[in-house]
Amino acid sequence: MPHLFPDLRVFHKKKSTKKRVRVYMDGCFDLMHYGHANALRQAKALGDELVVGVVSDEEIISNKGPPVLSMQERLALVSGLKWVDEVIPNAPYEITEEFMNRLFKEHKIDYIIHGDDPCLLPDGTDAYALAKKVGRYKQIKRTEGVSSTDIVGRILSSIEDVKADKACSESSHTGESDNLNNTQSSKSLANGGHVSHFLPTSRRIVQFSNGKVWPGPNSRVVYIDGAFDLFHAGHVEILKSARQLGDFLLVGIYADQTVSELRGGHFPLMNLHERSLSVLACRYVDEVIIGAPWEVTNDMGKSDPYVVPKNMGIFQTLESPKDTTTTSIARRIIANHEIYVKRNAKKEASEKKYYAEKKYVSAD
């Protein structure tokens, strides 16, 4: 056949050497959540390779206020997402001409991506104006229902709930009615720390779990469970370590009620569906069990939740290489309470304006 149609080899060569489209998206990625993950998933869909710029601490401070997470923590979170191919640390908040040319020449970027929400500099100008001007800008749909500002707000609200519970408890000790205390406690448990009522569609879950193949008969399957609340760098590292133990990583995510019973009525900060999407977005995770039981056993009367796997000789404890926890991150915000209250008030005003003025962007 080749000697009859020699030009076919030319067509094959052209097809195999087609240039891969490289897209760039940047962000602060402070308090990483499923909204960030979905933005990067959409960005990756606009090209073949996704390069992500993580804005420096200094730039965040000058443009938005102090970040909750350090650069290293934010890098670990972004690098741990399944859609990210490369990461540029200490990226500028503004796409300057110098940085834009560096993206085009050094990193071979074809398009710069951002959400449909405005990104304004302190002087009120568009941070992506230059990219739009040269025709190398593409826009994605913002994931509604969550933001870093919203999460900080949940933590700040939980502080107020704790204070209210404490006041009610003290009132009951002075002989006042117990009904108020009981009502407040029930309200805290019902609200679960002011978590949102976000519910994902089956389509969104499929989008986050794409590309995974169920393990074969001889595969080594590893199971790890937890709350995975306020998904952070410590979670990424422990999941990475767990994945290295086998061929397939299955993650159990506790139900909201289980987390509340274990950690208190003000937890979880993120509801089950939000936590599930955050875990699914991690590149080391193959599958999740949404609402997994705390005890890995059929006998719910056992005090040790891992008694069965221990007796079977398949239990192993992993120590996270990072000392970051959900509580430690919340404490950072609490320690700078006034700063974050002011920062959130400003951000909430801009988000309300976005929702009031937003225009239609094709669905993701």
XYZ file of C-alpha atoms in Angstrom:
364
model
C 0.000 0.000 0.000
C 2.729 2.606 0.803
C 4.184 2.351 -2.738
C 0.708 2.935 -4.209
C -0.113 5.891 -1.945
C 3.181 7.427 -0.848
C 1.507 10.658 0.296
C -0.273 8.803 3.110
C 2.999 8.836 5.083
C 3.051 12.612 4.832
C -0.463 12.869 6.258
C 0.454 10.469 9.077
C 3.541 12.492 9.916
C 1.575 15.747 10.027
C -1.002 14.203 12.331
C 1.568 12.796 14.756
C 3.504 16.063 14.987
C 0.499 18.300 15.619
C 1.364 21.013 18.116
C -0.085 20.495 21.567
C -2.061 23.455 22.873
C -0.697 24.802 26.145
C -2.929 26.932 28.351
C -2.122 28.985 31.425
C -4.235 29.823 34.425
C -3.159 31.551 37.616
C -4.605 32.175 41.024
C -3.961 32.542 44.728
C -5.512 29.106 45.472
C -5.810 30.012 49.150
C -7.969 27.501 51.055
C -8.184 25.181 48.056
C -11.701 23.941 47.348
C -13.669 22.163 44.617
C -14.373 25.499 42.910
C -10.636 25.933 42.258
C -10.438 22.337 41.076
C -13.360 22.788 38.695
C -11.829 25.961 37.265
C -8.594 24.124 36.487
C -10.553 21.192 35.043
C -12.314 23.583 32.665
C -9.027 25.271 31.773
C -7.431 21.914 30.937
C -10.375 21.130 28.634
C -9.437 24.172 26.510
C -6.023 22.737 25.692
C -3.777 19.706 25.924
C -1.418 20.830 28.693
C -2.245 23.046 31.668
C 0.372 25.283 33.276
C -0.720 26.908 36.548
C 0.762 30.020 38.117
C 0.546 30.261 41.904
C 0.583 33.915 42.988
C 3.255 34.864 45.517
C 2.503 35.686 49.164
C 3.740 39.257 48.652
C 1.441 39.848 45.670
C -1.565 38.465 47.543
C -0.871 40.688 50.540
C -0.597 43.822 48.387
C -3.717 43.050 46.320
C -6.090 41.148 48.604
C -4.732 40.901 52.127
C -2.814 38.143 53.972
C -3.231 34.567 52.649
C -4.189 31.808 55.076
C -1.913 29.198 53.472
C 1.798 29.534 52.747
C 3.262 29.313 49.244
C 4.526 25.766 49.872
C 1.092 24.626 51.043
C -0.622 26.190 48.048
C 1.936 24.640 45.676
C 1.322 21.194 47.187
C -2.436 21.569 46.697
C -2.213 22.767 43.085
C 0.407 20.170 42.113
C -1.807 17.474 43.610
C -4.691 18.142 41.210
C -5.162 15.616 38.404
C -5.568 18.243 35.658
C -2.349 20.180 36.352
C 0.724 19.434 34.203
C 3.146 22.164 35.328
C 3.281 24.776 38.090
C 4.952 28.194 38.107
C 5.552 29.382 41.694
C 5.508 33.052 42.712
C 3.509 34.190 39.684
C 2.495 37.876 39.538
C -1.073 38.903 40.327
C -1.186 41.096 37.208
C -0.442 39.765 33.719
C 2.160 42.388 32.795
C 3.613 42.652 29.297
C 6.930 41.277 30.524
C 5.362 38.246 32.201
C 2.989 37.655 29.275
C 5.934 37.536 26.845
C 7.702 35.147 29.198
C 4.647 32.881 29.137
C 4.522 32.946 25.337
C 8.254 32.482 24.718
C 9.636 30.439 27.632
C 6.583 28.371 28.542
C 5.116 28.165 25.009
C 1.663 29.209 26.247
C -1.045 29.579 23.597
C -3.878 30.976 25.729
C -4.332 32.595 29.130
C -7.474 31.472 30.994
C -9.565 33.089 33.721
C -13.086 32.822 35.111
C -15.972 35.083 34.175
C -15.702 36.928 37.506
C -13.746 40.218 37.293
C -10.153 40.284 38.549
C -9.354 43.908 39.317
C -6.117 45.528 40.438
C -6.097 48.053 43.326
C -6.422 50.878 40.768
C -9.576 49.289 39.337
C -8.076 48.074 36.054
C -8.459 44.561 34.610
C -5.544 42.248 35.526
C -6.000 40.406 32.203
C -6.406 43.427 29.920
C -3.176 42.790 27.960
C -3.986 39.130 27.284
C -7.412 40.161 25.981
C -5.865 42.873 23.824
C -3.539 40.449 21.984
C -6.321 37.894 21.461
C -4.776 35.181 23.623
C -7.418 35.125 26.358
C -10.158 32.552 26.992
C -12.857 32.585 29.639
C -14.424 29.803 31.698
C -17.503 29.684 33.897
C -17.018 30.376 37.577
C -18.164 27.583 39.911
C -20.910 29.117 42.014
C -21.683 28.285 45.620
C -18.174 28.349 47.078
C -15.167 30.626 47.414
C -12.221 31.085 49.769
C -14.095 34.095 51.168
C -17.099 31.876 51.857
C -14.943 29.300 53.681
C -13.268 31.958 55.837
C -16.789 33.190 56.602
C -17.833 29.708 57.740
C -14.864 29.534 60.124
C -15.573 33.008 61.491
C -19.257 32.098 61.927
C -18.330 28.926 63.795
C -16.341 31.075 66.240
C -19.478 33.090 66.975
C -21.432 29.864 67.463
C -18.859 28.602 69.965
C -19.127 31.872 71.882
C -22.921 31.642 71.841
C -22.860 28.025 73.058
C -20.490 28.983 75.856
C -22.747 31.858 76.917
C -25.792 29.585 76.884
C -23.954 26.987 78.942
C -22.980 29.587 81.529
C -26.579 30.833 81.647
C -27.866 27.344 82.383
C -25.461 27.043 85.301
C -26.885 30.239 86.803
C -30.358 28.721 86.876
C -31.718 30.038 83.575
C -33.744 27.831 81.260
C -31.926 24.880 79.673
C -34.172 25.143 76.611
C -32.090 27.954 75.111
C -28.888 25.970 75.476
C -30.443 22.858 73.992
C -31.921 24.854 71.112
C -28.570 26.508 70.334
C -26.709 23.188 70.431
C -29.266 21.580 68.129
C -28.953 24.518 65.749
C -25.167 24.177 65.641
C -25.395 20.460 64.932
C -27.999 21.007 62.230
C -25.967 23.730 60.562
C -22.782 21.672 60.821
C -20.684 24.793 61.310
C -22.570 26.854 58.719
C -21.650 24.590 55.797
C -23.332 25.267 52.479
C -26.180 23.213 51.053
C -24.261 22.548 47.835
C -25.360 19.351 46.091
C -23.406 18.135 43.057
C -25.035 16.710 39.971
C -24.108 13.251 38.730
C -22.482 14.997 35.760
C -20.122 16.925 38.031
C -19.104 13.763 39.888
C -18.369 12.042 36.572
C -16.282 15.037 35.454
C -14.187 14.843 38.607
C -13.742 11.068 38.500
C -12.987 10.693 34.772
C -10.105 8.630 33.459
C -10.040 6.105 36.303
C -10.139 2.362 35.611
C -11.453 -0.143 38.150
C -8.677 -2.417 39.521
C -8.042 -5.799 37.955
C -8.191 -9.142 39.817
C -4.489 -9.016 40.712
C -4.323 -5.322 41.622
C -3.213 -4.251 45.082
C -6.048 -2.067 46.427
C -5.336 0.375 49.268
C -8.156 1.823 51.413
C -7.836 4.943 53.560
C -10.636 6.860 55.257
C -11.132 10.174 56.988
C -13.119 13.411 57.144
C -10.883 15.300 54.673
C -12.444 18.536 55.853
C -11.059 21.803 54.456
C -8.815 19.843 52.049
C -5.179 20.839 52.683
C -1.550 19.973 51.920
C -1.437 17.367 54.691
C -4.273 15.485 52.976
C -2.401 15.536 49.654
C 0.750 14.096 51.207
C -1.025 11.326 53.101
C -2.990 10.315 49.983
C 0.229 10.293 47.967
C 1.844 7.997 50.544
C -1.182 5.701 50.556
C -1.243 5.470 46.742
C 2.411 4.395 46.707
C 1.474 1.280 48.703
C -0.564 -0.239 45.872
C -2.081 -0.008 42.395
C -5.473 1.499 43.274
C -6.416 3.954 46.026
C -9.951 3.843 47.420
C -10.819 6.676 49.840
C -13.661 6.551 52.352
C -15.137 9.946 53.267
C -17.074 10.136 56.528
C -20.661 11.395 56.557
C -21.329 14.840 58.074
C -23.028 13.330 61.132
C -20.023 11.084 61.784
C -17.626 14.056 61.627
C -19.848 16.064 63.976
C -19.955 13.198 66.478
C -16.184 12.764 66.365
C -15.071 16.412 66.294
C -17.956 18.469 67.610
C -21.122 20.109 66.324
C -19.267 22.931 64.537
C -17.646 20.451 62.145
C -17.406 19.655 59.304
C -16.717 23.050 57.736
C -17.331 21.548 54.287
C -20.251 19.205 53.704
C -19.939 15.634 52.459
C -20.462 16.476 48.787
C -17.924 19.308 48.871
C -15.356 17.097 50.604
C -15.959 14.276 48.133
C -15.243 16.491 45.118
C -12.054 17.838 46.729
C -10.776 14.300 47.304
C -11.815 13.136 43.822
C -9.834 16.005 42.290
C -6.598 14.687 43.834
C -4.377 12.929 41.293
C -3.515 10.105 43.718
C -7.137 9.038 44.269
C -8.813 6.421 42.080
C -12.240 6.123 43.707
C -14.171 7.358 46.745
C -16.894 5.986 48.992
C -19.211 8.903 49.767
C -20.446 8.643 53.355
C -18.168 5.790 54.440
C -18.714 4.312 57.937
C -16.238 5.199 60.672
C -15.778 1.518 61.532
C -14.303 -0.844 58.945
C -16.275 -3.776 60.355
C -19.750 -5.307 60.423
C -19.807 -5.242 64.223
C -20.722 -1.657 65.115
C -20.144 -2.411 68.814
C -16.360 -2.563 68.451
C -14.460 0.329 70.071
C -11.574 0.100 67.602
C -12.837 1.031 64.113
C -9.982 -0.888 62.466
C -10.180 -4.121 64.471
C -11.149 -6.261 61.462
C -8.371 -5.130 59.079
C -5.899 -5.429 61.985
C -6.954 -9.018 62.665
C -6.645 -9.758 58.929
C -3.118 -8.368 58.909
C -3.877 -5.726 56.260
C -3.836 -2.608 58.455
C -1.049 -0.029 58.241
C -0.653 3.384 59.875
C 0.713 6.285 57.830
C 2.173 9.409 59.401
C 1.590 12.592 57.426
C 4.877 14.336 56.552
C 3.126 17.654 57.242
C 1.725 18.906 60.559
C -1.071 20.814 58.807
C -4.584 19.981 60.003
C -8.058 21.428 59.496
C -7.960 22.755 63.063
C -4.529 24.378 62.646
C -5.719 26.233 59.529
C -8.856 27.416 61.327
C -6.658 28.669 64.181
C -4.657 30.826 61.763
C -7.847 32.626 60.818
C -8.969 32.895 64.434
C -5.569 34.352 65.430
C -6.037 37.117 62.833
C -9.771 37.478 63.410
C -10.091 41.225 62.792
C -7.963 41.183 59.627
C -10.058 38.446 58.022
C -13.358 40.011 59.092
C -12.388 43.219 57.237
C -11.004 41.314 54.251
C -14.143 39.199 53.985
C -16.464 42.192 54.181
C -14.689 43.699 51.180
C -14.659 40.434 49.214
C -18.306 39.668 49.951
C -19.282 43.061 48.546
C -17.410 42.369 45.300
C -18.962 38.884 45.034
C -22.466 40.303 45.462
C -21.709 42.756 42.669
C -20.490 39.880 40.457
C -23.730 37.930 40.915
C -25.797 41.050 40.267
C -23.977 41.917 37.033
C -22.857 38.520 35.718
C -23.428 37.653 32.090
C -24.064 34.306 30.482
C -21.052 32.056 29.924
C -21.508 28.677 28.252
C -21.965 25.925 30.824
C -19.047 23.771 31.867
